[in-house]
PDB file of C-alpha atoms in Angstrom:
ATOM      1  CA  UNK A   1     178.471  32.265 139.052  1.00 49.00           C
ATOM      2  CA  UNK A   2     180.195  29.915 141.794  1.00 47.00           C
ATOM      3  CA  UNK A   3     180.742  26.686 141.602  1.00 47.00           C
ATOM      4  CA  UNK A   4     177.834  25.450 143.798  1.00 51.00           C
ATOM      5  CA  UNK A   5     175.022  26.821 141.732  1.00 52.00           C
ATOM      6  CA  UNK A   6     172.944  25.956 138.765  1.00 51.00           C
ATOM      7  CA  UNK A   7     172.948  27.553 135.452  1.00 50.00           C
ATOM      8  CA  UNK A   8     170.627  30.113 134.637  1.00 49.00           C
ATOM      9  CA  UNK A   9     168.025  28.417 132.774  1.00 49.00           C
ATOM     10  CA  UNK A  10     165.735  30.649 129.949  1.00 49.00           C
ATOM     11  CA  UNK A  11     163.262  30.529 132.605  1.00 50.00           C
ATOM     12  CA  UNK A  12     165.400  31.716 135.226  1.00 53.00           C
ATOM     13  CA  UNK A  13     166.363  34.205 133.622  1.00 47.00           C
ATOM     14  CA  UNK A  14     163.351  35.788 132.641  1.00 48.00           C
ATOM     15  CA  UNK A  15     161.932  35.326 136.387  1.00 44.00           C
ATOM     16  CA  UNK A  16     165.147  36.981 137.514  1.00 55.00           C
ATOM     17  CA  UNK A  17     164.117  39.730 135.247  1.00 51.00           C
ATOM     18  CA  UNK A  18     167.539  39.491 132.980  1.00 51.00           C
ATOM     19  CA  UNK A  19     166.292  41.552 129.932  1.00 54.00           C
ATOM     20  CA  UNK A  20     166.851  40.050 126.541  1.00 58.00           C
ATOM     21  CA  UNK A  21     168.513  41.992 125.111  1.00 67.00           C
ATOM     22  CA  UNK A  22     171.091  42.013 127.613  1.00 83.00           C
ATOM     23  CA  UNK A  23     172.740  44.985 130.683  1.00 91.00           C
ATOM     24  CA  UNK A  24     174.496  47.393 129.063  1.00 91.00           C
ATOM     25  CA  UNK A  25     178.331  48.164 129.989  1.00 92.00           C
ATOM     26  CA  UNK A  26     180.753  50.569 130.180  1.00 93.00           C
ATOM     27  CA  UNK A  27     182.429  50.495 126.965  1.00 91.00           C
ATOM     28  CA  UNK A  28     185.867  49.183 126.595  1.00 91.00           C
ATOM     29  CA  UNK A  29     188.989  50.953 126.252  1.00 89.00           C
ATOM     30  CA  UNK A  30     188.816  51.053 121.712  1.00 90.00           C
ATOM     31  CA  UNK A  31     185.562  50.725 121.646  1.00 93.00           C
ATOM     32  CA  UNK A  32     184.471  53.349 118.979  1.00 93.00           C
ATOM     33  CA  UNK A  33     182.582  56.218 119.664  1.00 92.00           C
ATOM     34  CA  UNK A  34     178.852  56.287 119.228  1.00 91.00           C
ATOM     35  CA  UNK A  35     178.750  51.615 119.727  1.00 94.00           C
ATOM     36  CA  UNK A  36     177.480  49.690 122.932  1.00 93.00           C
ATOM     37  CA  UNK A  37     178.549  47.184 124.929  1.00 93.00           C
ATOM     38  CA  UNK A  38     176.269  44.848 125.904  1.00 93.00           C
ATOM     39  CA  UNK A  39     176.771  41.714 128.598  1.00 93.00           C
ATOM     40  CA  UNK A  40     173.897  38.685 127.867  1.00 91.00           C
ATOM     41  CA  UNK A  41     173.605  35.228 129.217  1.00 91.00           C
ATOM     42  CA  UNK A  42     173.002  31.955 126.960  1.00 90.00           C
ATOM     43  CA  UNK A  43     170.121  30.909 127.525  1.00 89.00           C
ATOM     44  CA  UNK A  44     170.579  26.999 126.472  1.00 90.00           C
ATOM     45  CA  UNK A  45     173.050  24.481 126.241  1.00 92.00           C
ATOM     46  CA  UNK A  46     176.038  23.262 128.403  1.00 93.00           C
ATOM     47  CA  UNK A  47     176.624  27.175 128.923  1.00 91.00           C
ATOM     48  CA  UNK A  48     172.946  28.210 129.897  1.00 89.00           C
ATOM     49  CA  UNK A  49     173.386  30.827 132.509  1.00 88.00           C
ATOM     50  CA  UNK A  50     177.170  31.851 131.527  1.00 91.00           C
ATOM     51  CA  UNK A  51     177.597  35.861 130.782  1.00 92.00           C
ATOM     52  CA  UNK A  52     179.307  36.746 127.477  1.00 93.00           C
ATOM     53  CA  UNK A  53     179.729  40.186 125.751  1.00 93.00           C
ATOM     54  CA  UNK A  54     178.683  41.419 122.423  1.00 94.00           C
ATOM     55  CA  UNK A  55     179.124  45.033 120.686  1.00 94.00           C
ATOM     56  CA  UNK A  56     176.300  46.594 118.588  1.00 93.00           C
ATOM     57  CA  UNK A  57     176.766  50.028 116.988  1.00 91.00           C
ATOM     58  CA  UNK A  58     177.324  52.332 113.289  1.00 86.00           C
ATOM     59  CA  UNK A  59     174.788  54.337 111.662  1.00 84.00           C
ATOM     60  CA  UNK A  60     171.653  53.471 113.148  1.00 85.00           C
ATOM     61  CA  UNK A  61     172.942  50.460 115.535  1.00 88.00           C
ATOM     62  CA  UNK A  62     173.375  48.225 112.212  1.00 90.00           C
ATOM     63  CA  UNK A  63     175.894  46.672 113.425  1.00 91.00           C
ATOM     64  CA  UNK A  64     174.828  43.823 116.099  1.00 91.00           C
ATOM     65  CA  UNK A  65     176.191  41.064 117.967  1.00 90.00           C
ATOM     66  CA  UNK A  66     179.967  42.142 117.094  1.00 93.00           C
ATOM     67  CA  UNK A  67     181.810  39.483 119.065  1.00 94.00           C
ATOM     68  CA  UNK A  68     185.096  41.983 120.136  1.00 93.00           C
ATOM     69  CA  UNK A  69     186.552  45.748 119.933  1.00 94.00           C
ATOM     70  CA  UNK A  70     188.612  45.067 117.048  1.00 95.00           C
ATOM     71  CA  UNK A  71     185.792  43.650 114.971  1.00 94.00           C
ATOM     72  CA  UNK A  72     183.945  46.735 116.193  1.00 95.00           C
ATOM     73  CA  UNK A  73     186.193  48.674 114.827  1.00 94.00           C
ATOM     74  CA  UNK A  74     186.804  47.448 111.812  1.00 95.00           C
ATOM     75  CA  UNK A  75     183.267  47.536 111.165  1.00 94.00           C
ATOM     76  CA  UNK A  76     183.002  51.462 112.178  1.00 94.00           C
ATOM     77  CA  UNK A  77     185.932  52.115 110.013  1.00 93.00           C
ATOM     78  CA  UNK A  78     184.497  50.829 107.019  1.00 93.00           C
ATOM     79  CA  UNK A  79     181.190  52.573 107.372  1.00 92.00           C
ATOM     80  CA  UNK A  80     183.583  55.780 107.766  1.00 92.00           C
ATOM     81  CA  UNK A  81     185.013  54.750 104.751  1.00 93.00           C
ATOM     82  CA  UNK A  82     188.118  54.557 106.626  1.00 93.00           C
ATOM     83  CA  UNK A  83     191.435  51.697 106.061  1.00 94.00           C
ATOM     84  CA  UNK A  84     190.083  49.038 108.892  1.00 93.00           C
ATOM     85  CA  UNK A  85     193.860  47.684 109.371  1.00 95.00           C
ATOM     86  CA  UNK A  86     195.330  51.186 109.788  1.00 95.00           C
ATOM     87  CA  UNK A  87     192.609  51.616 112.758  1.00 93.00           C
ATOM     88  CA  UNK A  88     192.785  47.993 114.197  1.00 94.00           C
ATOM     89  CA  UNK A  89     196.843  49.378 114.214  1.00 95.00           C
ATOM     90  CA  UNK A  90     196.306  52.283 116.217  1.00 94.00           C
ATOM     91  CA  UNK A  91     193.935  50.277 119.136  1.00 93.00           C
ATOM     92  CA  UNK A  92     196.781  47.742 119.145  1.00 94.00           C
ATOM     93  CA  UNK A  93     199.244  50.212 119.832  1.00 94.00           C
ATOM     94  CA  UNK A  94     197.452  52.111 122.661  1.00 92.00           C
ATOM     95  CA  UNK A  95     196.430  48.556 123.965  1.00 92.00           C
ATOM     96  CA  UNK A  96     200.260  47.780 124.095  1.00 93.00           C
ATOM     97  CA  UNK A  97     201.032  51.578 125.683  1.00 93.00           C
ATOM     98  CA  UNK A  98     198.475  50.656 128.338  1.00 92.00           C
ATOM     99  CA  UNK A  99     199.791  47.100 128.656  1.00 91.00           C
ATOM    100  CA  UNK A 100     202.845  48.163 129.475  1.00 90.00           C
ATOM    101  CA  UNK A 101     202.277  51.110 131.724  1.00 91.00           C
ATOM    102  CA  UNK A 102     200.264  48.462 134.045  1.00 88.00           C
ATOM    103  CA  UNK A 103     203.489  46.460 133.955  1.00 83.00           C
ATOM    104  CA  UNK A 104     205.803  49.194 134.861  1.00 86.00           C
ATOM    105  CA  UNK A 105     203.476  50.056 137.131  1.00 86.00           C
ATOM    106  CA  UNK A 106     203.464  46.718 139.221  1.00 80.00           C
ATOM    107  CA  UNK A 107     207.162  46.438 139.111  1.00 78.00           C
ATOM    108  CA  UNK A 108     207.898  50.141 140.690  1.00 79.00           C
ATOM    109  CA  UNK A 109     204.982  48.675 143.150  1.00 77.00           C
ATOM    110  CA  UNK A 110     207.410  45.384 143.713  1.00 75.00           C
ATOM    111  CA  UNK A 111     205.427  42.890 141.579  1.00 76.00           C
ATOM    112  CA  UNK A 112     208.161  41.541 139.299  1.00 76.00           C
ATOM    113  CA  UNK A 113     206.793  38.912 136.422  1.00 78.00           C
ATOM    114  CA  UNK A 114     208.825  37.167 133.342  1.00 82.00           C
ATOM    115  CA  UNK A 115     212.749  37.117 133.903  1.00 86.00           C
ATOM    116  CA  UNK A 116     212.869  39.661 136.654  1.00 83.00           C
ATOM    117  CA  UNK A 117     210.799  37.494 139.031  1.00 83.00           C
ATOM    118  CA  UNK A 118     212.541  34.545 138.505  1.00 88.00           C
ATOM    119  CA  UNK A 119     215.983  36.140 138.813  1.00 88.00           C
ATOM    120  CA  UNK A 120     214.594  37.505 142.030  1.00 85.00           C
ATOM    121  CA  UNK A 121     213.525  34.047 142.835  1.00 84.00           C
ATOM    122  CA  UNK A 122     216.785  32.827 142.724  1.00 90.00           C
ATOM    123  CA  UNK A 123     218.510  35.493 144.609  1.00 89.00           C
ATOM    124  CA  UNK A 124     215.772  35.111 147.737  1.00 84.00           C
ATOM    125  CA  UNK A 125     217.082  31.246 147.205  1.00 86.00           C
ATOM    126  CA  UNK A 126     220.536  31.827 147.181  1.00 89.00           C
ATOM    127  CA  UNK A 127     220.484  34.213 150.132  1.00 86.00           C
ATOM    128  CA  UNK A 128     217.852  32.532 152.120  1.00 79.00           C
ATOM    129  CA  UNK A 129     217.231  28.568 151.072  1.00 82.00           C
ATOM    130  CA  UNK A 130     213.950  27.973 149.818  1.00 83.00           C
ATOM    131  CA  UNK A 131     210.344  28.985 150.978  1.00 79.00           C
ATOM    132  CA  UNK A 132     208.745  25.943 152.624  1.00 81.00           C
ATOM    133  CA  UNK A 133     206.005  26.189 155.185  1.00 79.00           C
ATOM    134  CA  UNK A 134     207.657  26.804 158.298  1.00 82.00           C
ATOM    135  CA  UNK A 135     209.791  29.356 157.371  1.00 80.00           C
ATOM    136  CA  UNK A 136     206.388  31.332 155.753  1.00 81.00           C
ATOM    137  CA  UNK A 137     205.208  31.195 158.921  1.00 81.00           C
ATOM    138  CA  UNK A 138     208.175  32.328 160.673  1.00 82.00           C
ATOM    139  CA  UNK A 139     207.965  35.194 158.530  1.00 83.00           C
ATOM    140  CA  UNK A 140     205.458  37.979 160.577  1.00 86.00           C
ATOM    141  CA  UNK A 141     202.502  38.462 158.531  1.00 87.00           C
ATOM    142  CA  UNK A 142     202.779  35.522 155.834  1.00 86.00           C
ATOM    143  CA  UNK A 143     200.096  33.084 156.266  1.00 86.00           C
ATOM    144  CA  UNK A 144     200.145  29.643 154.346  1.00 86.00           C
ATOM    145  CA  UNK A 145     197.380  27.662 152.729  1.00 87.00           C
ATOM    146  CA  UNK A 146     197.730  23.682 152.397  1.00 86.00           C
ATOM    147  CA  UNK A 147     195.282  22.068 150.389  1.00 88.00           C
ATOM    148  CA  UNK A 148     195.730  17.884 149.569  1.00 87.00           C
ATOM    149  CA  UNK A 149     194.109  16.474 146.698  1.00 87.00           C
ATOM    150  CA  UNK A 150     192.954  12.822 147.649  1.00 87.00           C
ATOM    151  CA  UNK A 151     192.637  12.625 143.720  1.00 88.00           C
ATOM    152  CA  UNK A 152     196.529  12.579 142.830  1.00 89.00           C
ATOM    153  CA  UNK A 153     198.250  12.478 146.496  1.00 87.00           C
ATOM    154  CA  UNK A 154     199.300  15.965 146.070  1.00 90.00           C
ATOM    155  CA  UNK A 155     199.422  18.667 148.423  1.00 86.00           C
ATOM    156  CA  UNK A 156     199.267  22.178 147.373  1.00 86.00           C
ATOM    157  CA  UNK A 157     200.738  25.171 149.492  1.00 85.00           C
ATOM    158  CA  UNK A 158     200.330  28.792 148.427  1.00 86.00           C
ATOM    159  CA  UNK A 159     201.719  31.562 150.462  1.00 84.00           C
ATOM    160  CA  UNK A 160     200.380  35.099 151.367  1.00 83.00           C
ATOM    161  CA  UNK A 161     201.981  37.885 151.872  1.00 80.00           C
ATOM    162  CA  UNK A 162     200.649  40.850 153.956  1.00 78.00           C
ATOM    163  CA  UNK A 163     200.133  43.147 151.003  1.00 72.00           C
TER     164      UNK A 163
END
């Protein structure tokens, strides 16, 4: 929802023709097998309009309004008759496998985060002085943005690269 609009009242949504019981999703990476994802909107209150996600699933869909994966699992686990914590363990550890895959991932593509960006930082600094505005825009391709906040005096700049 941007900024400029209105929540979605209850009578909104209805006229919109937002079902009830909510627009099913793709499930999540975890999510066991067999259990649904399901995207709703509140329909009062300071959040009227807002999406949020619940999961519904086990024998029969008995299992509803399940607030996230790992209460989904543990859930399915126990109606398995399986140890809930030994199956929350194993999502957690192919959530941190994926987790860090994506981060090796953006550093072999040149996106450095934690320690390795700011030690790059620093070396860009110590080679070539700091990035201000003009230099950005000597640079071929970078743009820059300046935004000034009449609120606190402040001016904010953020720079673009080409990629």
């Amino acid at each position: 929802m941007a900024a400029d609009e209105a929540p979605l009242t209850a009578t909104a949504a209805a006229a919109e023709g937002v079902p009830s019981q909510g627009v099913e999703l793709p499930a999540p990476i975890g999510l066991p097998e067999g259990w649904k994802c399901y995207q709703k909107r509140y329909l009062t209150g300071p959040t009227a309009g807002q999406p949020y996600v619940r999961f519904t699933g086990g024998a029969d869909f008995k299992h509803k309004g399940i607030l996230s994966v790992r209460a989904a699992i543990r859930k399915d686990a126990e109606d398995k008759g399986l140890d809930p914590d030994e199956e929350v363990a194993k999502y957690d550890k192919v959530k941190q496998e994926k987790a860090e895959a994506l981060a090796k991932a953006k550093e072999e593509a040149g996106r450095l985060s934690g320690a390795k960006r700011e030690e790059a930082i620093n070396r860009f600094r110590e080679k070539l002085g700091t990035l201000d505005g003009p230099t950005c825009q000597a640079i071929t391709g970078w743009k820059c943005e300046f935004s000034h906040s009449v609120n606190c005096n402040q001016t904010h700049v953020t720079y673009i690269d080409p990629e």
